[in-house]
CSV table of C-alpha atoms in Angstrom, one decimal:
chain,number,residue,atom,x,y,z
A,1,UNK,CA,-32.2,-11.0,43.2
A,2,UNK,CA,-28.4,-11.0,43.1
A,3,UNK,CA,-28.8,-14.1,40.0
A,4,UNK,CA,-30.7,-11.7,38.2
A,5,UNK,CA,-28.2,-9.3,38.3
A,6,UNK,CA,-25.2,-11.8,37.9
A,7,UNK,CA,-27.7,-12.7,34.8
A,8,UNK,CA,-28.1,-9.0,33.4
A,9,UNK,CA,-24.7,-8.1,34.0
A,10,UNK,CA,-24.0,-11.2,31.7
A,11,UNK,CA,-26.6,-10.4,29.0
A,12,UNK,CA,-24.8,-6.7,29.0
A,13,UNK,CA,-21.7,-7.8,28.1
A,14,UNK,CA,-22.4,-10.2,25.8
A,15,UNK,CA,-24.4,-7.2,23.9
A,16,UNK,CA,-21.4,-4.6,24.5
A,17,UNK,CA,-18.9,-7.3,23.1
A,18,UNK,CA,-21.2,-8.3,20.1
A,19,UNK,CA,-22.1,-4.1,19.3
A,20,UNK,CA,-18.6,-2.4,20.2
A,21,UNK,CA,-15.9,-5.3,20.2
A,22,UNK,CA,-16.6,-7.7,17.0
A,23,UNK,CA,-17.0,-5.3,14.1
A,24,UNK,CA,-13.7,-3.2,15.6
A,25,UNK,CA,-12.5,-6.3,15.5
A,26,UNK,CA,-13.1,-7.2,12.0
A,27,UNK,CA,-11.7,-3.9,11.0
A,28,UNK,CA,-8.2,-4.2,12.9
A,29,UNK,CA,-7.1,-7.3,10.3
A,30,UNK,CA,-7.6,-4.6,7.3
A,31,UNK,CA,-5.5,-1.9,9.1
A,32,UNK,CA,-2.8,-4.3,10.5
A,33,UNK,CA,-2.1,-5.2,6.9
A,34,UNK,CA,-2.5,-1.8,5.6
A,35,UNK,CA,0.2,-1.1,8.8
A,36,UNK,CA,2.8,-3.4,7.2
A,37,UNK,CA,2.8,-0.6,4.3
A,38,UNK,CA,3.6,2.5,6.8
A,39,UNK,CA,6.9,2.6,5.5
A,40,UNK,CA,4.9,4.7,2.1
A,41,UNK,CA,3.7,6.9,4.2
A,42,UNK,CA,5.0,10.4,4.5
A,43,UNK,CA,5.7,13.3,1.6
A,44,UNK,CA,9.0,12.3,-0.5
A,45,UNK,CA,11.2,14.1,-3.6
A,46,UNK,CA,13.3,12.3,-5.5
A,47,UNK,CA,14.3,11.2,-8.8
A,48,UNK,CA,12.7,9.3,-11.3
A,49,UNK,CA,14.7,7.6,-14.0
A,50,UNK,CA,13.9,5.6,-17.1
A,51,UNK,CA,16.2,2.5,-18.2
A,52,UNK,CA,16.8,1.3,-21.6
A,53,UNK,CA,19.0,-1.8,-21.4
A,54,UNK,CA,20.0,-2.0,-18.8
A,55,UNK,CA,21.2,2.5,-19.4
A,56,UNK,CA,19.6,5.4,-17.5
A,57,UNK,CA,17.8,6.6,-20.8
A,58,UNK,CA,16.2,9.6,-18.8
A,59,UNK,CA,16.0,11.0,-15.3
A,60,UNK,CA,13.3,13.7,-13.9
A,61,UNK,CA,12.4,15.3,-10.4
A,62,UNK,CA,9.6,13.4,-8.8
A,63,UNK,CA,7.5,14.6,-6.0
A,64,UNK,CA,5.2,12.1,-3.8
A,65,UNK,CA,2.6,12.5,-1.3
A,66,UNK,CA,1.4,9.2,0.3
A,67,UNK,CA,-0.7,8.9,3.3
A,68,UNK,CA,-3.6,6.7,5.4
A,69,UNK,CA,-7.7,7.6,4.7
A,70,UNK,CA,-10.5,6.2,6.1
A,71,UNK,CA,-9.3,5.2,9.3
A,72,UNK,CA,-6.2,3.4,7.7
A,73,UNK,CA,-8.4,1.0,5.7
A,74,UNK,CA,-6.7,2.3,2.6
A,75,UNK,CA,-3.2,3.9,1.5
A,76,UNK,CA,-3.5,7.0,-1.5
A,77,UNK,CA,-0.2,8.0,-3.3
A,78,UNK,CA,-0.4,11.0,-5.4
A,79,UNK,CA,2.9,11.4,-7.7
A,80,UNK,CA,4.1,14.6,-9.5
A,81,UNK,CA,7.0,14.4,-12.5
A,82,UNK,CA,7.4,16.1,-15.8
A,83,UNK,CA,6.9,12.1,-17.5
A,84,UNK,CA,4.2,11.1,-15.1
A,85,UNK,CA,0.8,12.5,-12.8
A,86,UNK,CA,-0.6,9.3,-10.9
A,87,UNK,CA,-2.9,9.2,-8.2
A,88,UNK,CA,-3.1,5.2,-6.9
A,89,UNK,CA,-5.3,3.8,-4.0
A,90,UNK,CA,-3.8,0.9,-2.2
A,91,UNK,CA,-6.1,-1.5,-0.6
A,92,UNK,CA,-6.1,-5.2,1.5
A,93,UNK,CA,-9.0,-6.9,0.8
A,94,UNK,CA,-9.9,-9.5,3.8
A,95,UNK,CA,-12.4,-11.7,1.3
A,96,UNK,CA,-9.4,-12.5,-1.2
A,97,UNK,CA,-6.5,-12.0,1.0
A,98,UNK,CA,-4.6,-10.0,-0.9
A,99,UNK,CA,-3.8,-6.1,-1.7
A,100,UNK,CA,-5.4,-4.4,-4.4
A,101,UNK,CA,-3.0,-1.8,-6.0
A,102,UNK,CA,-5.3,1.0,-7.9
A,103,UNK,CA,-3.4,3.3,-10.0
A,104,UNK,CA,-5.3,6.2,-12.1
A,105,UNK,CA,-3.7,8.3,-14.9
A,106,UNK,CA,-4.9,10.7,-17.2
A,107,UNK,CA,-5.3,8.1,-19.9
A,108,UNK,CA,-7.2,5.2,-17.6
A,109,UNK,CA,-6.9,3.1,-14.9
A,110,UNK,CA,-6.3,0.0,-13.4
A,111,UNK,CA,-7.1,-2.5,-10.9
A,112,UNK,CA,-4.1,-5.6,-9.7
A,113,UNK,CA,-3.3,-7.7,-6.8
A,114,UNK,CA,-0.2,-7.4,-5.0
A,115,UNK,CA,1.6,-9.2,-2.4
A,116,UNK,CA,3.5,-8.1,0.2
A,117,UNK,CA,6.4,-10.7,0.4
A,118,UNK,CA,10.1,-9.8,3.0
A,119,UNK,CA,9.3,-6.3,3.2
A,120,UNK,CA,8.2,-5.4,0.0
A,121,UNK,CA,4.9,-4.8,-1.8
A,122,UNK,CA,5.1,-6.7,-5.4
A,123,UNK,CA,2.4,-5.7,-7.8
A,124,UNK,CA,2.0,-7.8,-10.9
A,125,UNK,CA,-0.1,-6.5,-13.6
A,126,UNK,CA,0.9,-9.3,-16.0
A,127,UNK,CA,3.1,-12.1,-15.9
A,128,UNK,CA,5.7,-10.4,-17.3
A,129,UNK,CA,5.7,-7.2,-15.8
A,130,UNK,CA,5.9,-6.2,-12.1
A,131,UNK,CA,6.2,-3.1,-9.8
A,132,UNK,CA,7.7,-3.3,-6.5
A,133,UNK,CA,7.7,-0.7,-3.2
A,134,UNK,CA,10.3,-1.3,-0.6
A,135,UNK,CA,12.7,0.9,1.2
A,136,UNK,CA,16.7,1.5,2.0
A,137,UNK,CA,18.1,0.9,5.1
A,138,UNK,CA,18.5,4.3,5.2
A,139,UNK,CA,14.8,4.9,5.2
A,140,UNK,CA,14.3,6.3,1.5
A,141,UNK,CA,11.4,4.8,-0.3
A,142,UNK,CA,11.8,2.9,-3.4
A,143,UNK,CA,10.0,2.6,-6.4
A,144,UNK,CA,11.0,0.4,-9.4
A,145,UNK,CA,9.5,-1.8,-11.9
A,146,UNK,CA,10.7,-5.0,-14.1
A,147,UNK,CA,9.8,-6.6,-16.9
A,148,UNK,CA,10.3,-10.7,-17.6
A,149,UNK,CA,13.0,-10.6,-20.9
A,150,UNK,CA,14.2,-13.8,-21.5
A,151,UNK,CA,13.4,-15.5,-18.0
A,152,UNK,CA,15.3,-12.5,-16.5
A,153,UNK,CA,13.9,-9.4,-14.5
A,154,UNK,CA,15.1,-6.4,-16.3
A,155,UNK,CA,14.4,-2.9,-14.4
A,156,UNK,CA,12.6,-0.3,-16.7
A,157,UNK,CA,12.3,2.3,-14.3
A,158,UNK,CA,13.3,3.4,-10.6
A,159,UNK,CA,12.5,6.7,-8.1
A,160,UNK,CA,14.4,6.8,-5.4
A,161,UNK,CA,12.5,9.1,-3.2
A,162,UNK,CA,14.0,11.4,0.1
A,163,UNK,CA,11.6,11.9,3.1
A,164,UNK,CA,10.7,15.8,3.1
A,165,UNK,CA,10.1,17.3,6.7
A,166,UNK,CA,6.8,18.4,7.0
């Protein structure tokens, strides 16, 4: 009698483990990756500013809302300026390992891999252009992107965002 229950307690937590522990389990890779990118999160205003060689050719207010959905499995950012309205979907896929960056505009959208490489998240949409997110010591977030001129990286663009209190 006290085998069988050794036995039944035994086949119970093999079936707990199997129905409650390995599919949380799968899930917690996806949202410690997504984790790494918690320095996005939050609502941020800033300035957005447009480079022609190497000169700020233009500079506008920019406004950015970015935050965690589906049970941190994926990252939205949703940015306001008078030269730009993006809504983007950030994503780590487990089967490729690799982040998907998602961006939608009023004109299209897109889908690119991205890597997150010393605290930054590099997204390359060609091999000659690039977009990275990192942020300050002081804790500002960081937009900017690059393009490939010559064998050099040459910076077409940067927002330089502020946390706003909530």
């Amino acid at each position: 009698m006290k085998h069988m229950l050794i036995n039944q307690l035994k086949y119970f937590g093999i079936l707990f483990f199997m129905l409650f522990a390995l599919p949380a389990f799968g899930q917690s890779i996806q949202q410690e990756k997504m984790q790494e990118l918690s320095f996005l999160i939050g609502n941020w205003e800033g300035v957005s500013k447009s480079y022609k060689q190497g000169v700020v050719e233009k500079q506008v207010p920019a406004f950015t809302q970015i935050s965690y959905k589906l049970d941190q499995s994926i990252i939205t950012l949703d940015l306001q300026s008078e030269s730009l309205q993006l809504h983007t979907v950030f994503y780590f896929d487990e089967k490729t390992n690799s982040y998907s960056y998602n961006p939608f505009y009023k004109t299209g959208s897109g889908s690119y891999k991205a890597e997150f490489i010393e605290g930054k998240l590099i997204v390359s949409p060609s091999e000659t252009k690039r977009f990275i997110f990192t942020s300050s010591p002081e804790g500002d977030f960081i937009e900017y992107g690059e393009n490939l001129v010559d064998g050099v990286w040459v910076k077409y663009f940067e927002d330089v965002f502020n946390r706003v209190e909530e």
